[in-house]
mmCIF file of C-alpha atoms in Angstrom:
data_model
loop_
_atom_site.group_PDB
_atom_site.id
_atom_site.type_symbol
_atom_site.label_atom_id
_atom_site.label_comp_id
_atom_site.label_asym_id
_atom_site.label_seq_id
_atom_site.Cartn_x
_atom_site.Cartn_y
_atom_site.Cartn_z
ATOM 1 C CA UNK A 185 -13.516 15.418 -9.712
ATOM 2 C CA UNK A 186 -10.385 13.879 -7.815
ATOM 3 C CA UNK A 187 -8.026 16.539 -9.233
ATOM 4 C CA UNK A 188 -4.227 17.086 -8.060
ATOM 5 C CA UNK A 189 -2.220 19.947 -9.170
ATOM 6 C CA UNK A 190 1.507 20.360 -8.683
ATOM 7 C CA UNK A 191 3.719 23.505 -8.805
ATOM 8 C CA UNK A 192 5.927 24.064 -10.019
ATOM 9 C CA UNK A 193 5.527 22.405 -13.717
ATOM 10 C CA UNK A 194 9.589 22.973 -14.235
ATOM 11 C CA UNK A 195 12.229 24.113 -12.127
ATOM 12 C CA UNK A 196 16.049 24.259 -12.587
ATOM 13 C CA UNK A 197 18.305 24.998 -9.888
ATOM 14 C CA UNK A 198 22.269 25.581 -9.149
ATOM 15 C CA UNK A 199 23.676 22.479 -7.391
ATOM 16 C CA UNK A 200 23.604 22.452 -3.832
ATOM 17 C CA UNK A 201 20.420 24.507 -3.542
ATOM 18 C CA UNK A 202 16.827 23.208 -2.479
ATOM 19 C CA UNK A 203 13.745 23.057 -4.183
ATOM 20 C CA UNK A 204 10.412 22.807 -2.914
ATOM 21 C CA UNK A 205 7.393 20.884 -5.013
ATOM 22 C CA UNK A 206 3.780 21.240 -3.596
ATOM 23 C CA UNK A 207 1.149 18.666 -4.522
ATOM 24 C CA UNK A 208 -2.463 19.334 -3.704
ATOM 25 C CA UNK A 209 -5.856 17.746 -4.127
ATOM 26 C CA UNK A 210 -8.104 20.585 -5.415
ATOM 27 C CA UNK A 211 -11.588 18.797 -5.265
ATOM 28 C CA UNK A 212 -11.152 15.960 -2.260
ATOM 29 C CA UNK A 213 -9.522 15.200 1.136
ATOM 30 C CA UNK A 214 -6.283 13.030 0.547
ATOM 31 C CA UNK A 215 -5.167 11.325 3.484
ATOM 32 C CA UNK A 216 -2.668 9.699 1.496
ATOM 33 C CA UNK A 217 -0.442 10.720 -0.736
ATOM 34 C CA UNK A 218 2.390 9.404 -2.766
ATOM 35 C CA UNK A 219 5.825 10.724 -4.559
ATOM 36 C CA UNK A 220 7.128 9.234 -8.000
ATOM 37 C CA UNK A 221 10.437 9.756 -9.471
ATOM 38 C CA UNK A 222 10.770 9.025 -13.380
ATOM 39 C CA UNK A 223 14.003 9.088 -14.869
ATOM 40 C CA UNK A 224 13.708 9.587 -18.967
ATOM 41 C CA UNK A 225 12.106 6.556 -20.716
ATOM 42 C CA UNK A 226 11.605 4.251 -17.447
ATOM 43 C CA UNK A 227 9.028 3.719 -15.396
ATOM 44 C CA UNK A 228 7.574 5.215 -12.051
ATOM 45 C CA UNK A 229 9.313 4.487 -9.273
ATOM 46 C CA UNK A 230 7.644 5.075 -5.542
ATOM 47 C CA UNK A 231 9.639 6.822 -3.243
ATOM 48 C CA UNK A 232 7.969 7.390 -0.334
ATOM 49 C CA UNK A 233 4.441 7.451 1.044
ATOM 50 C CA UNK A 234 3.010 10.383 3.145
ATOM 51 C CA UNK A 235 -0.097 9.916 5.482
ATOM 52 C CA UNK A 236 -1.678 13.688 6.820
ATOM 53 C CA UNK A 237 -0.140 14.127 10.041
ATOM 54 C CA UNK A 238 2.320 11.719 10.433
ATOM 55 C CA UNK A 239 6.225 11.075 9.545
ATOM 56 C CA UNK A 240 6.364 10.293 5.816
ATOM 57 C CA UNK A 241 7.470 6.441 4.881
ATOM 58 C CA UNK A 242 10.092 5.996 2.499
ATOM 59 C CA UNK A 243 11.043 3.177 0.207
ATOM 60 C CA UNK A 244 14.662 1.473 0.434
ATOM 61 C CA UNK A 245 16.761 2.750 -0.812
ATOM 62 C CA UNK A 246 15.275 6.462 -0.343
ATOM 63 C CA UNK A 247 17.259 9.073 1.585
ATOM 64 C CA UNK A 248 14.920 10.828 3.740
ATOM 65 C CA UNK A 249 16.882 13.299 4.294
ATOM 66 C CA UNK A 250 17.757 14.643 1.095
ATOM 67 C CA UNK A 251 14.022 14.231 -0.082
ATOM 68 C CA UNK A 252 11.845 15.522 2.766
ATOM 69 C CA UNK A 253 8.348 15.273 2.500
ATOM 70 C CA UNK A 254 5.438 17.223 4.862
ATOM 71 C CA UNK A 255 1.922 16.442 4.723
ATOM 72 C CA UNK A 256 0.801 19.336 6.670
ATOM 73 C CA UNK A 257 -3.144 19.119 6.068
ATOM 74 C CA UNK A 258 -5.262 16.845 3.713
ATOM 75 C CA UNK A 259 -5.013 18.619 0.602
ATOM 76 C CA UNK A 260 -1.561 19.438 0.386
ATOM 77 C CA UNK A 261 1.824 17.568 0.403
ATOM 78 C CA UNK A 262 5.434 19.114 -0.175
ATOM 79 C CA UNK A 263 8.796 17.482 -1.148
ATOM 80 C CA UNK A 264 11.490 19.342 -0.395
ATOM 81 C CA UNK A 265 14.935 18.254 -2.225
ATOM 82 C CA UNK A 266 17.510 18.946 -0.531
ATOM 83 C CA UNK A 267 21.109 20.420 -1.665
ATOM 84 C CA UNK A 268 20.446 19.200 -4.928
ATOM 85 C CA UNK A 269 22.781 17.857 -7.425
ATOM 86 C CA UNK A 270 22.758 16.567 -11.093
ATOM 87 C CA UNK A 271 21.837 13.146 -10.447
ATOM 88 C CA UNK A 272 18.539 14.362 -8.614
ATOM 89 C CA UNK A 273 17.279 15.695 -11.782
ATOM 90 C CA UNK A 274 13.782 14.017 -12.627
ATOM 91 C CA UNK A 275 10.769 14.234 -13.245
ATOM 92 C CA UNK A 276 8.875 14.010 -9.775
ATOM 93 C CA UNK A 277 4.720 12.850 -9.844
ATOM 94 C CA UNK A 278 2.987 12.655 -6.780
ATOM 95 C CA UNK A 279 -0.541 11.172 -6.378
ATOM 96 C CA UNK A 280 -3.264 11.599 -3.782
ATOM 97 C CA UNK A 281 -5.867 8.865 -2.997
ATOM 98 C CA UNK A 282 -9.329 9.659 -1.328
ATOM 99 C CA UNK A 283 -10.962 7.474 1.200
ATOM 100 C CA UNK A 284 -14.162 6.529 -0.117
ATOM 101 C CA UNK A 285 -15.409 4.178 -3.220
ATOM 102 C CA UNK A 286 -11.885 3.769 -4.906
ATOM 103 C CA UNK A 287 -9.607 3.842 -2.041
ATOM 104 C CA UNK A 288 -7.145 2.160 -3.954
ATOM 105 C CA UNK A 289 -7.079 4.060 -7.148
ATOM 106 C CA UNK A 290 -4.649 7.046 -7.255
ATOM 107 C CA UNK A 291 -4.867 10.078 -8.719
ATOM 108 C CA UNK A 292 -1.944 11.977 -10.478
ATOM 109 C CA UNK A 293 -0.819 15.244 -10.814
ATOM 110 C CA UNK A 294 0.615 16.697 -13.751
ATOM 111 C CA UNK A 295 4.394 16.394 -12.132
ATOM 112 C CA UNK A 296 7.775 18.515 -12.075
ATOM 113 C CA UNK A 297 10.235 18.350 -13.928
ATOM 114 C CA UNK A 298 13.629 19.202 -12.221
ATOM 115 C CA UNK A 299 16.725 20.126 -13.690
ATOM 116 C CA UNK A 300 19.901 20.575 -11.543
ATOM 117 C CA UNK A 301 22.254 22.403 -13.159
ATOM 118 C CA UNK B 1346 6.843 -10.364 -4.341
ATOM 119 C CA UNK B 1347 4.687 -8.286 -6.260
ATOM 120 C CA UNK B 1348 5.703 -7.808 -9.486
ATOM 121 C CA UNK B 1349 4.410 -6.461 -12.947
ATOM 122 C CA UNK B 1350 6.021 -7.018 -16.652
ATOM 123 C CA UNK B 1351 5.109 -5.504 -19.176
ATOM 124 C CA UNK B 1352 7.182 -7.418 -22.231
ATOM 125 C CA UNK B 1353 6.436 -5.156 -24.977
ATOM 126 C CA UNK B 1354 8.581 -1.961 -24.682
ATOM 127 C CA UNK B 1355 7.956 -0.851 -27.626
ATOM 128 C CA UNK B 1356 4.877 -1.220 -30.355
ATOM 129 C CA UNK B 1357 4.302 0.517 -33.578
ATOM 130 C CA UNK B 1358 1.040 0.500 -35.369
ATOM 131 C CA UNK B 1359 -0.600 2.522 -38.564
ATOM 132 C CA UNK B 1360 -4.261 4.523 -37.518
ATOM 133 C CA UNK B 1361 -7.197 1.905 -37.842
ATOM 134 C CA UNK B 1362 -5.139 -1.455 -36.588
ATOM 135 C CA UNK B 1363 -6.031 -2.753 -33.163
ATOM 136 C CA UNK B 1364 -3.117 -3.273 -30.829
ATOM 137 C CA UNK B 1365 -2.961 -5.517 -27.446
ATOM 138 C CA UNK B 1366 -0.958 -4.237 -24.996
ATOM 139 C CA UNK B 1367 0.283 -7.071 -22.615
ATOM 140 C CA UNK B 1368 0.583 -7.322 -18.848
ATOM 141 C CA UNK B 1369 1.578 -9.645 -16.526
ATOM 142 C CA UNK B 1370 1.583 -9.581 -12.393
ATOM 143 C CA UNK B 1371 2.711 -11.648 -9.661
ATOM 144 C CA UNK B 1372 1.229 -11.071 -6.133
ATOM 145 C CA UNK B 1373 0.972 -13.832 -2.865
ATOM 146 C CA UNK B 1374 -2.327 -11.874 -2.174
ATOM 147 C CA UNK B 1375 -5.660 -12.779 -3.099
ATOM 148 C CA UNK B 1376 -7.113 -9.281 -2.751
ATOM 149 C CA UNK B 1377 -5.561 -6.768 -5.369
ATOM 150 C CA UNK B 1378 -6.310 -4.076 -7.530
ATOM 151 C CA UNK B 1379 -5.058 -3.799 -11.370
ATOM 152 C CA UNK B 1380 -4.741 -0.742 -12.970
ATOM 153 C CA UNK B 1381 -4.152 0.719 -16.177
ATOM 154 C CA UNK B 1382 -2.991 4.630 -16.845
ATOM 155 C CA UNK B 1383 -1.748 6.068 -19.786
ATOM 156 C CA UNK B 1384 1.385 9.061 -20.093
ATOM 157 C CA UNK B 1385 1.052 11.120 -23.153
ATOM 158 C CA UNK B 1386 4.101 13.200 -24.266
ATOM 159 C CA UNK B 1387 2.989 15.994 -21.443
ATOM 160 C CA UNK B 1388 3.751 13.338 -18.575
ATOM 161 C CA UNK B 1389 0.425 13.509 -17.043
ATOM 162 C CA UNK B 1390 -0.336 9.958 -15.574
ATOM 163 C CA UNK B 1391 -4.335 9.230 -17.235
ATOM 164 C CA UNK B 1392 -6.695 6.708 -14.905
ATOM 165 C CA UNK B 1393 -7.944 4.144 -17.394
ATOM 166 C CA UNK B 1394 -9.101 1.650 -15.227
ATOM 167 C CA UNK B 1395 -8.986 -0.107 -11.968
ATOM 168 C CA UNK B 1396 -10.229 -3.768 -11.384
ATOM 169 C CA UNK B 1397 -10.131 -5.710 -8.325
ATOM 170 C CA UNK B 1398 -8.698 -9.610 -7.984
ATOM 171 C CA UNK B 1399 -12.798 -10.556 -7.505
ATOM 172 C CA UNK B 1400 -13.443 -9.463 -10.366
ATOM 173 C CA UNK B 1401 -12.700 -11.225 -13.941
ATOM 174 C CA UNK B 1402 -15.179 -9.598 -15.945
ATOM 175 C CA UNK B 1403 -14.113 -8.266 -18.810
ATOM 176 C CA UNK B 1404 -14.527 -4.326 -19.400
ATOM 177 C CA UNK B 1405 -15.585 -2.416 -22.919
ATOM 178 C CA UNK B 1406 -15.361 1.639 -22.684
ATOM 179 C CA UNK B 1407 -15.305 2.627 -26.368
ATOM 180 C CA UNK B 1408 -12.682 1.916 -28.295
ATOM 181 C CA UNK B 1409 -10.941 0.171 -25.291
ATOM 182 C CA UNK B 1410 -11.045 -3.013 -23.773
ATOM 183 C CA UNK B 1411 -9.616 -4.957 -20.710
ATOM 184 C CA UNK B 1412 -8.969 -8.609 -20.803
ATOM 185 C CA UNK B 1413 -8.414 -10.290 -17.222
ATOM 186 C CA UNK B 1414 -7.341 -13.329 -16.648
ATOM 187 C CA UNK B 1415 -6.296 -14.674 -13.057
ATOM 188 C CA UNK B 1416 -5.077 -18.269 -14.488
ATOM 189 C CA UNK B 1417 -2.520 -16.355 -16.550
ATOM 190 C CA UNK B 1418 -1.967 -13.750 -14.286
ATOM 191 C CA UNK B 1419 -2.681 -11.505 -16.750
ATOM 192 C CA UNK B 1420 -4.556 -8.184 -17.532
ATOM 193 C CA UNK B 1421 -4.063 -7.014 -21.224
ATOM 194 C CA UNK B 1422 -5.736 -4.095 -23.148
ATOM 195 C CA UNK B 1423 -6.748 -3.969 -26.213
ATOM 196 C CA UNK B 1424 -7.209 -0.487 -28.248
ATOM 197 C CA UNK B 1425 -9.382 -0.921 -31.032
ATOM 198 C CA UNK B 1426 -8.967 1.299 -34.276
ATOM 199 C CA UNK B 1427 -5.775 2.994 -32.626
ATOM 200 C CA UNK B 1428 -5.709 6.595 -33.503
ATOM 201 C CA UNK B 1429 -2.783 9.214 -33.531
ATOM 202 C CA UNK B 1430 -3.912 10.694 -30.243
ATOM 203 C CA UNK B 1431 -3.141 7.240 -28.273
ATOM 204 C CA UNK B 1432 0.511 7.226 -28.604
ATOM 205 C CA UNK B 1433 1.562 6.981 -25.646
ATOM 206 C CA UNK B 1434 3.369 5.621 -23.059
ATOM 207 C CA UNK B 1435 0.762 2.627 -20.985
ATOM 208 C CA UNK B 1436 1.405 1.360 -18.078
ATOM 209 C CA UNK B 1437 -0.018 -1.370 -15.988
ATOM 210 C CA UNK B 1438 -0.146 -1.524 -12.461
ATOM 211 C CA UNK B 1439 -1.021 -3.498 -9.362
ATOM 212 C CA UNK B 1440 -1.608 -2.487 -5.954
ATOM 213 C CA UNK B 1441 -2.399 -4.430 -2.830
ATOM 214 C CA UNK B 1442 -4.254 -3.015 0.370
ATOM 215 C CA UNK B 1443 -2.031 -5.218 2.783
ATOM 216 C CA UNK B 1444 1.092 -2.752 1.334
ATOM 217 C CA UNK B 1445 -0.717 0.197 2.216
ATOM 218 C CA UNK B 1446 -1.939 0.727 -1.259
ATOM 219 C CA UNK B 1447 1.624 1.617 -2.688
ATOM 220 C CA UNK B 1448 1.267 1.053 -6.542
ATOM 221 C CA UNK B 1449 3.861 -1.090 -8.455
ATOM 222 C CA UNK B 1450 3.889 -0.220 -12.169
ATOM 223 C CA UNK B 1451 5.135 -2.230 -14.912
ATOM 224 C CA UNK B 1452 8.455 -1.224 -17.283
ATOM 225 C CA UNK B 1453 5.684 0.362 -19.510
ATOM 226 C CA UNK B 1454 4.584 0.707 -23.475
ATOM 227 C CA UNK B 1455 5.337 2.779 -25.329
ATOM 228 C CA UNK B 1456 2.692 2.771 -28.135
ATOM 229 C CA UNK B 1457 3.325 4.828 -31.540
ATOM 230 C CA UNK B 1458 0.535 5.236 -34.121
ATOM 231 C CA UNK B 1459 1.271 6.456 -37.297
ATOM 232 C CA UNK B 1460 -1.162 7.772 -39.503
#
């Protein structure tokens, strides 16, 4: 159980065009779910939290509207990334958590990797 | 502030040696969760573990084993007879439900086992 899938695995894209990631829970409701970035060989950094039916919340620092995130219905969340450039390449991991027992643990998909060309 | 360190960046170990894998946190709240996931080369982020702040006891499951200590702050893990397949990168993290659950992840480990 508590399975999240993301798609694409990979994507590169010309500069200044947008890409869309989807993250869904396959198996539960998520009424919460979250978006990583991971640069190479650091650690996961949140970038913005996204509740089902409401405005996403980003972290500082986080423009919201280069990275645009829709949580449209409990099992699925998209980020959208906006005219893309270089520096936005990443690997992206988003993570769904279930109300229930272990509220607070989160559950990972397998992420994108994003190369802007 | 919250915070989690994880000092060891890197550790290298031969098949059959146990390794400890350290972590420290810093939270103002007295409920929190600890967790521990691992990333193998593929990137997936693997649950290990979750333990919450009312909790100290200390957790076997197989060849692992979680050490937590609110004196030190601390909430180390412990792979016994390390094998190939658990290089990887470890990290520790803390979350608190005041923040809205957001999780806060240590620098992580990378571990490398060599046969």
């Amino acid at each position: 159980g508590a399975v999240v899938s993301q798609h694409p695995s990979w994507v590169i894209c010309k500069s200044g065009t947008s890409v869309k990631i989807e993250c869904r829970s396959l198996d539960f409701q998520a009424t919460t779910m979250f978006w990583y970035r991971q640069f190479p060989k650091q650690s996961l950094m949140l970038m913005a939290t996204s509740n089902e039916g409401s405005k996403a919340t980003y972290e500082q620092g986080v423009e919201k509207d280069k990275f645009l995130i829709n949580h449209a219905s409990l099992t699925l969340s998209t980020l959208t990334v906006t005219s893309a450039h270089p520096e936005d390449s990443s690997f992206y991991i988003c993570s769904a958590r279930t109300p229930g027992l272990s509220t607070d643990t989160q559950y990972f998909g397998p992420g994108t990797r994003l190369t802007v060309l | 502030a919250q915070k989690v360190t994880q000092a060891q960046t890197e550790i290298s170990v031969v098949e059959k040696e146990d390794v400890t894998l350290d972590c420290v946190y810093e939270t103002r709240d007295t409920t929190y969760y600890l967790f521990w996931y691992k990333q193998p080369p593929s990137g997936e982020l693997v649950f290990l573990i979750r333990r919450n702040s009312f909790d100290e006891q200390n957790e076997i499951s197989g060849r692992y084993s979680w050490n937590f200590q609110k004196s030190t702050s601390s909430f180390n893990f412990t792979i016994t007879a390390s094998q190939v397949v658990d290089s990887a990168v470890y990290f520790c993290a803390l979350s608190e439900p005041r923040q809205g659950g957001k999780l806060i992840f240590g620098q992580g480990t990378e571990l490398s086992v060599k046969p």
